[in-house]
């Protein structure tokens, strides 16, 4: 390798080294550290740790500082917990809206507490609407079955009445024929 090539290679290495040093100054490197802390009070030492973990964003006291009860020691940020919290808040908003809609319809409809199918048209939650329609169809099916059973009971009562009349006629016939049978006429 000649002198010119080695100078050129050395220049590239030095340039890359300077570039890496500059980048490390501007780029924040995140690292995860697991650990526990100990808080020492006048009476005893207390072990502290975070159940969910997170990133310490700010530290408000230094080692050896005296703190009072309730004073913040550090601020811990957990993005997963924040996203989960936001998701639950959004879900709670939707559920509150559904509860308010159903309560409004129940108040508006009637004293029996039943929601009519006309009342479900204003619901935005399709699952609740489908459940109400399912209940209404089940109620209709039960009413049809009750009507069918009522007519069957009515038919059976008519048959029973007919059989009772037939039994009465047979009893009357027996009463008429029994003296004749006793006399030997058949």
PDB file of N, CA and C in Angstrom, residues 145-182:
ATOM      1  N   UNK A 145     -95.679 -19.584  21.529  1.00  0.00           N
ATOM      2  CA  UNK A 145     -95.778 -20.904  22.148  1.00  0.00           C
ATOM      3  C   UNK A 145     -96.898 -20.917  23.182  1.00  0.00           C
ATOM      4  N   UNK A 146     -97.031 -19.839  23.965  1.00  0.00           N
ATOM      5  CA  UNK A 146     -98.097 -19.742  24.969  1.00  0.00           C
ATOM      6  C   UNK A 146     -99.462 -19.762  24.288  1.00  0.00           C
ATOM      7  N   UNK A 147     -99.606 -19.015  23.187  1.00  0.00           N
ATOM      8  CA  UNK A 147    -100.871 -19.001  22.445  1.00  0.00           C
ATOM      9  C   UNK A 147    -101.192 -20.397  21.924  1.00  0.00           C
ATOM     10  N   UNK A 148    -100.182 -21.081  21.402  1.00  0.00           N
ATOM     11  CA  UNK A 148    -100.367 -22.443  20.899  1.00  0.00           C
ATOM     12  C   UNK A 148    -100.794 -23.374  22.028  1.00  0.00           C
ATOM     13  N   UNK A 149    -100.126 -23.274  23.166  1.00  0.00           N
ATOM     14  CA  UNK A 149    -100.475 -24.127  24.308  1.00  0.00           C
ATOM     15  C   UNK A 149    -101.859 -23.785  24.851  1.00  0.00           C
ATOM     16  N   UNK A 150    -102.207 -22.493  24.865  1.00  0.00           N
ATOM     17  CA  UNK A 150    -103.549 -22.089  25.313  1.00  0.00           C
ATOM     18  C   UNK A 150    -104.624 -22.703  24.422  1.00  0.00           C
ATOM     19  N   UNK A 151    -104.408 -22.679  23.102  1.00  0.00           N
ATOM     20  CA  UNK A 151    -105.407 -23.267  22.195  1.00  0.00           C
ATOM     21  C   UNK A 151    -105.453 -24.784  22.364  1.00  0.00           C
ATOM     22  N   UNK A 152    -104.299 -25.399  22.616  1.00  0.00           N
ATOM     23  CA  UNK A 152    -104.266 -26.845  22.856  1.00  0.00           C
ATOM     24  C   UNK A 152    -105.016 -27.185  24.143  1.00  0.00           C
ATOM     25  N   UNK A 153    -104.822 -26.363  25.185  1.00  0.00           N
ATOM     26  CA  UNK A 153    -105.548 -26.560  26.450  1.00  0.00           C
ATOM     27  C   UNK A 153    -107.046 -26.406  26.219  1.00  0.00           C
ATOM     28  N   UNK A 154    -107.426 -25.401  25.449  1.00  0.00           N
ATOM     29  CA  UNK A 154    -108.842 -25.181  25.144  1.00  0.00           C
ATOM     30  C   UNK A 154    -109.429 -26.392  24.417  1.00  0.00           C
ATOM     31  N   UNK A 155    -108.708 -26.931  23.458  1.00  0.00           N
ATOM     32  CA  UNK A 155    -109.156 -28.128  22.733  1.00  0.00           C
ATOM     33  C   UNK A 155    -109.287 -29.322  23.660  1.00  0.00           C
ATOM     34  N   UNK A 156    -108.305 -29.490  24.548  1.00  0.00           N
ATOM     35  CA  UNK A 156    -108.357 -30.606  25.494  1.00  0.00           C
ATOM     36  C   UNK A 156    -109.515 -30.442  26.478  1.00  0.00           C
ATOM     37  N   UNK A 157    -109.807 -29.198  26.876  1.00  0.00           N
ATOM     38  CA  UNK A 157    -110.939 -28.961  27.777  1.00  0.00           C
ATOM     39  C   UNK A 157    -112.255 -29.305  27.081  1.00  0.00           C
ATOM     40  N   UNK A 158    -112.348 -28.985  25.793  1.00  0.00           N
ATOM     41  CA  UNK A 158    -113.552 -29.348  25.037  1.00  0.00           C
ATOM     42  C   UNK A 158    -113.689 -30.864  24.943  1.00  0.00           C
ATOM     43  N   UNK A 159    -112.566 -31.570  24.694  1.00  0.00           N
ATOM     44  CA  UNK A 159    -112.599 -33.029  24.644  1.00  0.00           C
ATOM     45  C   UNK A 159    -112.997 -33.598  26.001  1.00  0.00           C
ATOM     46  N   UNK A 160    -112.454 -33.001  27.080  1.00  0.00           N
ATOM     47  CA  UNK A 160    -112.780 -33.454  28.427  1.00  0.00           C
ATOM     48  C   UNK A 160    -114.268 -33.261  28.703  1.00  0.00           C
ATOM     49  N   UNK A 161    -114.784 -32.119  28.313  1.00  0.00           N
ATOM     50  CA  UNK A 161    -116.216 -31.840  28.495  1.00  0.00           C
ATOM     51  C   UNK A 161    -117.048 -32.846  27.705  1.00  0.00           C
ATOM     52  N   UNK A 162    -116.628 -33.134  26.488  1.00  0.00           N
ATOM     53  CA  UNK A 162    -117.328 -34.106  25.648  1.00  0.00           C
ATOM     54  C   UNK A 162    -117.291 -35.490  26.287  1.00  0.00           C
ATOM     55  N   UNK A 163    -116.135 -35.880  26.801  1.00  0.00           N
ATOM     56  CA  UNK A 163    -116.001 -37.190  27.441  1.00  0.00           C
ATOM     57  C   UNK A 163    -116.822 -37.250  28.725  1.00  0.00           C
ATOM     58  N   UNK A 164    -116.884 -36.127  29.460  1.00  0.00           N
ATOM     59  CA  UNK A 164    -117.710 -36.101  30.676  1.00  0.00           C
ATOM     60  C   UNK A 164    -119.183 -36.273  30.317  1.00  0.00           C
ATOM     61  N   UNK A 165    -119.626 -35.638  29.229  1.00  0.00           N
ATOM     62  CA  UNK A 165    -121.014 -35.801  28.772  1.00  0.00           C
ATOM     63  C   UNK A 165    -121.256 -37.242  28.335  1.00  0.00           C
ATOM     64  N   UNK A 166    -120.277 -37.811  27.623  1.00  0.00           N
ATOM     65  CA  UNK A 166    -120.387 -39.201  27.186  1.00  0.00           C
ATOM     66  C   UNK A 166    -120.469 -40.130  28.392  1.00  0.00           C
ATOM     67  N   UNK A 167    -119.658 -39.843  29.416  1.00  0.00           N
ATOM     68  CA  UNK A 167    -119.672 -40.627  30.649  1.00  0.00           C
ATOM     69  C   UNK A 167    -121.026 -40.506  31.345  1.00  0.00           C
ATOM     70  N   UNK A 168    -121.575 -39.304  31.359  1.00  0.00           N
ATOM     71  CA  UNK A 168    -122.891 -39.098  31.979  1.00  0.00           C
ATOM     72  C   UNK A 168    -123.962 -39.882  31.225  1.00  0.00           C
ATOM     73  N   UNK A 169    -123.891 -39.884  29.887  1.00  0.00           N
ATOM     74  CA  UNK A 169    -124.850 -40.655  29.087  1.00  0.00           C
ATOM     75  C   UNK A 169    -124.709 -42.151  29.354  1.00  0.00           C
ATOM     76  N   UNK A 170    -123.444 -42.612  29.437  1.00  0.00           N
ATOM     77  CA  UNK A 170    -123.214 -44.028  29.731  1.00  0.00           C
ATOM     78  C   UNK A 170    -123.717 -44.384  31.125  1.00  0.00           C
ATOM     79  N   UNK A 171    -123.515 -43.481  32.084  1.00  0.00           N
ATOM     80  CA  UNK A 171    -124.009 -43.730  33.442  1.00  0.00           C
ATOM     81  C   UNK A 171    -125.539 -43.790  33.445  1.00  0.00           C
ATOM     82  N   UNK A 172    -126.177 -42.923  32.667  1.00  0.00           N
ATOM     83  CA  UNK A 172    -127.644 -42.914  32.577  1.00  0.00           C
ATOM     84  C   UNK A 172    -128.130 -44.199  31.909  1.00  0.00           C
ATOM     85  N   UNK A 173    -127.404 -44.626  30.870  1.00  0.00           N
ATOM     86  CA  UNK A 173    -127.767 -45.867  30.183  1.00  0.00           C
ATOM     87  C   UNK A 173    -127.630 -47.057  31.126  1.00  0.00           C
ATOM     88  N   UNK A 174    -126.545 -47.042  31.934  1.00  0.00           N
ATOM     89  CA  UNK A 174    -126.340 -48.119  32.917  1.00  0.00           C
ATOM     90  C   UNK A 174    -127.479 -48.111  33.932  1.00  0.00           C
ATOM     91  N   UNK A 175    -127.877 -46.927  34.364  1.00  0.00           N
ATOM     92  CA  UNK A 175    -128.976 -46.821  35.325  1.00  0.00           C
ATOM     93  C   UNK A 175    -130.283 -47.360  34.730  1.00  0.00           C
ATOM     94  N   UNK A 176    -130.482 -47.139  33.445  1.00  0.00           N
ATOM     95  CA  UNK A 176    -131.704 -47.616  32.791  1.00  0.00           C
ATOM     96  C   UNK A 176    -131.632 -49.132  32.594  1.00  0.00           C
ATOM     97  N   UNK A 177    -130.442 -49.615  32.170  1.00  0.00           N
ATOM     98  CA  UNK A 177    -130.312 -51.031  31.854  1.00  0.00           C
ATOM     99  C   UNK A 177    -130.119 -51.916  33.087  1.00  0.00           C
ATOM    100  N   UNK A 178    -129.600 -51.393  34.162  1.00  0.00           N
ATOM    101  CA  UNK A 178    -129.318 -52.239  35.324  1.00  0.00           C
ATOM    102  C   UNK A 178    -130.584 -52.886  35.910  1.00  0.00           C
ATOM    103  N   UNK A 179    -131.765 -52.211  36.021  1.00  0.00           N
ATOM    104  CA  UNK A 179    -132.938 -52.925  36.522  1.00  0.00           C
ATOM    105  C   UNK A 179    -133.384 -54.039  35.565  1.00  0.00           C
ATOM    106  N   UNK A 180    -133.189 -53.795  34.247  1.00  0.00           N
ATOM    107  CA  UNK A 180    -133.582 -54.808  33.276  1.00  0.00           C
ATOM    108  C   UNK A 180    -132.666 -56.025  33.362  1.00  0.00           C
ATOM    109  N   UNK A 181    -131.372 -55.778  33.598  1.00  0.00           N
ATOM    110  CA  UNK A 181    -130.407 -56.872  33.707  1.00  0.00           C
ATOM    111  C   UNK A 181    -130.731 -57.689  34.953  1.00  0.00           C
ATOM    112  N   UNK A 182    -131.141 -57.025  36.014  1.00  0.00           N
ATOM    113  CA  UNK A 182    -131.482 -57.727  37.240  1.00  0.00           C
ATOM    114  C   UNK A 182    -132.709 -58.611  37.023  1.00  0.00           C
TER     115      UNK A 182
END
